[in-house]
Amino acid sequence: MLTGKQLTYTLLSTATFFFPTLVRAEANTNAYPAEVVQSFMQECTEKSGKKQVCACVLDRIQDDYDLEQFSKLEKKYRATGKIPKEVKKFMFGCVASNLANN
């Protein structure tokens, strides 16, 4: 089991940057393709061991970014190797929420 600090590091350092979700699709107009969701969830969960946190991050990003915007963020990540600040805020919030609930 990862500690909060390890989980944060894992999420921030992971090469996973496919962040759509269908968790709250009924309230979300930015539904991404299922294969993108599946790919992210599999890799994120394997690396972090925290399915809840991964789903939270994906959900929050999808709430704010349509597929075209997501693609631009992903390209930015691929070009720099750094997770964009727009995404980090979701990661920190989801990790904190997960820690508070456990």
JSON list of C-alpha atoms in Angstrom, two decimals:
[
{"chain": "A", "resi": 1, "resn": "MET", "atom": "CA", "xyz": [0.00, 0.00, 0.00]},
{"chain": "A", "resi": 2, "resn": "LEU", "atom": "CA", "xyz": [1.36, 3.39, -0.96]},
{"chain": "A", "resi": 3, "resn": "THR", "atom": "CA", "xyz": [1.54, 6.25, 1.51]},
{"chain": "A", "resi": 4, "resn": "GLY", "atom": "CA", "xyz": [-0.03, 9.57, 0.58]},
{"chain": "A", "resi": 5, "resn": "LYS", "atom": "CA", "xyz": [3.31, 11.03, -0.39]},
{"chain": "A", "resi": 6, "resn": "GLN", "atom": "CA", "xyz": [4.22, 7.98, -2.48]},
{"chain": "A", "resi": 7, "resn": "LEU", "atom": "CA", "xyz": [0.83, 8.04, -4.17]},
{"chain": "A", "resi": 8, "resn": "THR", "atom": "CA", "xyz": [1.20, 11.71, -5.05]},
{"chain": "A", "resi": 9, "resn": "TYR", "atom": "CA", "xyz": [4.66, 11.07, -6.48]},
{"chain": "A", "resi": 10, "resn": "THR", "atom": "CA", "xyz": [3.43, 8.05, -8.42]},
{"chain": "A", "resi": 11, "resn": "LEU", "atom": "CA", "xyz": [0.55, 9.97, -9.93]},
{"chain": "A", "resi": 12, "resn": "LEU", "atom": "CA", "xyz": [2.70, 12.94, -10.84]},
{"chain": "A", "resi": 13, "resn": "SER", "atom": "CA", "xyz": [5.58, 10.93, -12.24]},
{"chain": "A", "resi": 14, "resn": "THR", "atom": "CA", "xyz": [3.61, 8.36, -14.16]},
{"chain": "A", "resi": 15, "resn": "ALA", "atom": "CA", "xyz": [3.79, 8.38, -17.90]},
{"chain": "A", "resi": 16, "resn": "THR", "atom": "CA", "xyz": [0.04, 7.98, -17.89]},
{"chain": "A", "resi": 17, "resn": "PHE", "atom": "CA", "xyz": [-1.60, 10.96, -19.39]},
{"chain": "A", "resi": 18, "resn": "PHE", "atom": "CA", "xyz": [-4.81, 9.67, -20.87]},
{"chain": "A", "resi": 19, "resn": "PHE", "atom": "CA", "xyz": [-7.31, 11.39, -18.62]},
{"chain": "A", "resi": 20, "resn": "PRO", "atom": "CA", "xyz": [-10.87, 11.01, -19.71]},
{"chain": "A", "resi": 21, "resn": "THR", "atom": "CA", "xyz": [-13.58, 9.31, -17.67]},
{"chain": "A", "resi": 22, "resn": "LEU", "atom": "CA", "xyz": [-17.13, 8.14, -17.91]},
{"chain": "A", "resi": 23, "resn": "VAL", "atom": "CA", "xyz": [-17.62, 7.87, -14.15]},
{"chain": "A", "resi": 24, "resn": "ARG", "atom": "CA", "xyz": [-20.07, 10.77, -14.08]},
{"chain": "A", "resi": 25, "resn": "ALA", "atom": "CA", "xyz": [-21.05, 10.69, -17.75]},
{"chain": "A", "resi": 26, "resn": "GLU", "atom": "CA", "xyz": [-24.67, 11.50, -16.98]},
{"chain": "A", "resi": 27, "resn": "ALA", "atom": "CA", "xyz": [-23.61, 14.95, -15.75]},
{"chain": "A", "resi": 28, "resn": "ASN", "atom": "CA", "xyz": [-20.80, 15.35, -18.21]},
{"chain": "A", "resi": 29, "resn": "THR", "atom": "CA", "xyz": [-21.04, 16.53, -21.79]},
{"chain": "A", "resi": 30, "resn": "ASN", "atom": "CA", "xyz": [-17.36, 15.76, -22.49]},
{"chain": "A", "resi": 31, "resn": "ALA", "atom": "CA", "xyz": [-17.61, 11.97, -22.67]},
{"chain": "A", "resi": 32, "resn": "TYR", "atom": "CA", "xyz": [-14.37, 10.60, -24.11]},
{"chain": "A", "resi": 33, "resn": "PRO", "atom": "CA", "xyz": [-14.03, 7.36, -26.10]},
{"chain": "A", "resi": 34, "resn": "ALA", "atom": "CA", "xyz": [-14.19, 4.21, -23.97]},
{"chain": "A", "resi": 35, "resn": "GLU", "atom": "CA", "xyz": [-10.80, 2.98, -25.18]},
{"chain": "A", "resi": 36, "resn": "VAL", "atom": "CA", "xyz": [-9.12, 6.13, -23.85]},
{"chain": "A", "resi": 37, "resn": "VAL", "atom": "CA", "xyz": [-10.84, 5.70, -20.50]},
{"chain": "A", "resi": 38, "resn": "GLN", "atom": "CA", "xyz": [-9.88, 2.03, -20.30]},
{"chain": "A", "resi": 39, "resn": "SER", "atom": "CA", "xyz": [-6.25, 2.71, -21.21]},
{"chain": "A", "resi": 40, "resn": "PHE", "atom": "CA", "xyz": [-5.84, 5.39, -18.58]},
{"chain": "A", "resi": 41, "resn": "MET", "atom": "CA", "xyz": [-7.59, 3.47, -15.83]},
{"chain": "A", "resi": 42, "resn": "GLN", "atom": "CA", "xyz": [-5.55, 0.35, -16.45]},
{"chain": "A", "resi": 43, "resn": "GLU", "atom": "CA", "xyz": [-2.17, 2.08, -16.47]},
{"chain": "A", "resi": 44, "resn": "CYS", "atom": "CA", "xyz": [-2.94, 4.53, -13.67]},
{"chain": "A", "resi": 45, "resn": "THR", "atom": "CA", "xyz": [-4.32, 1.82, -11.41]},
{"chain": "A", "resi": 46, "resn": "GLU", "atom": "CA", "xyz": [-1.34, -0.46, -12.09]},
{"chain": "A", "resi": 47, "resn": "LYS", "atom": "CA", "xyz": [1.09, 2.32, -11.19]},
{"chain": "A", "resi": 48, "resn": "SER", "atom": "CA", "xyz": [-0.71, 3.90, -8.25]},
{"chain": "A", "resi": 49, "resn": "GLY", "atom": "CA", "xyz": [-2.79, 1.05, -6.89]},
{"chain": "A", "resi": 50, "resn": "LYS", "atom": "CA", "xyz": [-5.57, 3.57, -6.24]},
{"chain": "A", "resi": 51, "resn": "LYS", "atom": "CA", "xyz": [-8.49, 3.10, -8.61]},
{"chain": "A", "resi": 52, "resn": "GLN", "atom": "CA", "xyz": [-10.55, 5.71, -6.71]},
{"chain": "A", "resi": 53, "resn": "VAL", "atom": "CA", "xyz": [-7.90, 8.39, -7.15]},
{"chain": "A", "resi": 54, "resn": "CYS", "atom": "CA", "xyz": [-7.42, 7.59, -10.83]},
{"chain": "A", "resi": 55, "resn": "ALA", "atom": "CA", "xyz": [-11.18, 7.76, -11.45]},
{"chain": "A", "resi": 56, "resn": "CYS", "atom": "CA", "xyz": [-11.39, 11.04, -9.54]},
{"chain": "A", "resi": 57, "resn": "VAL", "atom": "CA", "xyz": [-8.61, 12.63, -11.61]},
{"chain": "A", "resi": 58, "resn": "LEU", "atom": "CA", "xyz": [-10.21, 11.48, -14.83]},
{"chain": "A", "resi": 59, "resn": "ASP", "atom": "CA", "xyz": [-13.61, 12.67, -13.76]},
{"chain": "A", "resi": 60, "resn": "ARG", "atom": "CA", "xyz": [-12.43, 16.15, -12.85]},
{"chain": "A", "resi": 61, "resn": "ILE", "atom": "CA", "xyz": [-10.43, 16.60, -16.03]},
{"chain": "A", "resi": 62, "resn": "GLN", "atom": "CA", "xyz": [-13.28, 15.43, -18.20]},
{"chain": "A", "resi": 63, "resn": "ASP", "atom": "CA", "xyz": [-15.62, 17.84, -16.42]},
{"chain": "A", "resi": 64, "resn": "ASP", "atom": "CA", "xyz": [-13.43, 20.76, -17.51]},
{"chain": "A", "resi": 65, "resn": "TYR", "atom": "CA", "xyz": [-11.89, 19.68, -20.84]},
{"chain": "A", "resi": 66, "resn": "ASP", "atom": "CA", "xyz": [-13.47, 18.43, -24.03]},
{"chain": "A", "resi": 67, "resn": "LEU", "atom": "CA", "xyz": [-11.64, 15.86, -26.16]},
{"chain": "A", "resi": 68, "resn": "GLU", "atom": "CA", "xyz": [-9.90, 18.49, -28.30]},
{"chain": "A", "resi": 69, "resn": "GLN", "atom": "CA", "xyz": [-8.61, 20.33, -25.23]},
{"chain": "A", "resi": 70, "resn": "PHE", "atom": "CA", "xyz": [-7.55, 17.03, -23.70]},
{"chain": "A", "resi": 71, "resn": "SER", "atom": "CA", "xyz": [-5.59, 16.22, -26.85]},
{"chain": "A", "resi": 72, "resn": "LYS", "atom": "CA", "xyz": [-3.73, 19.52, -26.58]},
{"chain": "A", "resi": 73, "resn": "LEU", "atom": "CA", "xyz": [-2.85, 18.83, -22.93]},
{"chain": "A", "resi": 74, "resn": "GLU", "atom": "CA", "xyz": [-1.67, 15.36, -23.83]},
{"chain": "A", "resi": 75, "resn": "LYS", "atom": "CA", "xyz": [0.54, 16.73, -26.64]},
{"chain": "A", "resi": 76, "resn": "LYS", "atom": "CA", "xyz": [1.98, 19.26, -24.20]},
{"chain": "A", "resi": 77, "resn": "TYR", "atom": "CA", "xyz": [2.81, 16.45, -21.79]},
{"chain": "A", "resi": 78, "resn": "ARG", "atom": "CA", "xyz": [4.33, 14.26, -24.49]},
{"chain": "A", "resi": 79, "resn": "ALA", "atom": "CA", "xyz": [6.49, 17.14, -25.75]},
{"chain": "A", "resi": 80, "resn": "THR", "atom": "CA", "xyz": [7.81, 18.18, -22.33]},
{"chain": "A", "resi": 81, "resn": "GLY", "atom": "CA", "xyz": [7.54, 15.03, -20.22]},
{"chain": "A", "resi": 82, "resn": "LYS", "atom": "CA", "xyz": [5.91, 17.16, -17.53]},
{"chain": "A", "resi": 83, "resn": "ILE", "atom": "CA", "xyz": [2.32, 16.96, -16.41]},
{"chain": "A", "resi": 84, "resn": "PRO", "atom": "CA", "xyz": [0.65, 20.31, -17.15]},
{"chain": "A", "resi": 85, "resn": "LYS", "atom": "CA", "xyz": [-0.25, 22.47, -14.17]},
{"chain": "A", "resi": 86, "resn": "GLU", "atom": "CA", "xyz": [-3.88, 22.29, -15.24]},
{"chain": "A", "resi": 87, "resn": "VAL", "atom": "CA", "xyz": [-3.81, 18.56, -14.47]},
{"chain": "A", "resi": 88, "resn": "LYS", "atom": "CA", "xyz": [-1.69, 18.70, -11.31]},
{"chain": "A", "resi": 89, "resn": "LYS", "atom": "CA", "xyz": [-4.40, 20.61, -9.46]},
{"chain": "A", "resi": 90, "resn": "PHE", "atom": "CA", "xyz": [-6.80, 17.72, -10.06]},
{"chain": "A", "resi": 91, "resn": "MET", "atom": "CA", "xyz": [-4.22, 15.17, -8.92]},
{"chain": "A", "resi": 92, "resn": "PHE", "atom": "CA", "xyz": [-3.52, 16.97, -5.66]},
{"chain": "A", "resi": 93, "resn": "GLY", "atom": "CA", "xyz": [-7.22, 17.46, -4.97]},
{"chain": "A", "resi": 94, "resn": "CYS", "atom": "CA", "xyz": [-8.05, 13.81, -5.59]},
{"chain": "A", "resi": 95, "resn": "VAL", "atom": "CA", "xyz": [-5.16, 12.51, -3.49]},
{"chain": "A", "resi": 96, "resn": "ALA", "atom": "CA", "xyz": [-6.15, 14.82, -0.63]},
{"chain": "A", "resi": 97, "resn": "SER", "atom": "CA", "xyz": [-9.78, 13.77, -0.89]},
{"chain": "A", "resi": 98, "resn": "ASN", "atom": "CA", "xyz": [-8.81, 10.10, -0.91]},
{"chain": "A", "resi": 99, "resn": "LEU", "atom": "CA", "xyz": [-6.61, 10.52, 2.17]},
{"chain": "A", "resi": 100, "resn": "ALA", "atom": "CA", "xyz": [-9.35, 12.38, 4.02]},
{"chain": "A", "resi": 101, "resn": "ASN", "atom": "CA", "xyz": [-11.82, 9.60, 3.30]},
{"chain": "A", "resi": 102, "resn": "ASN", "atom": "CA", "xyz": [-9.52, 6.81, 4.51]}
]
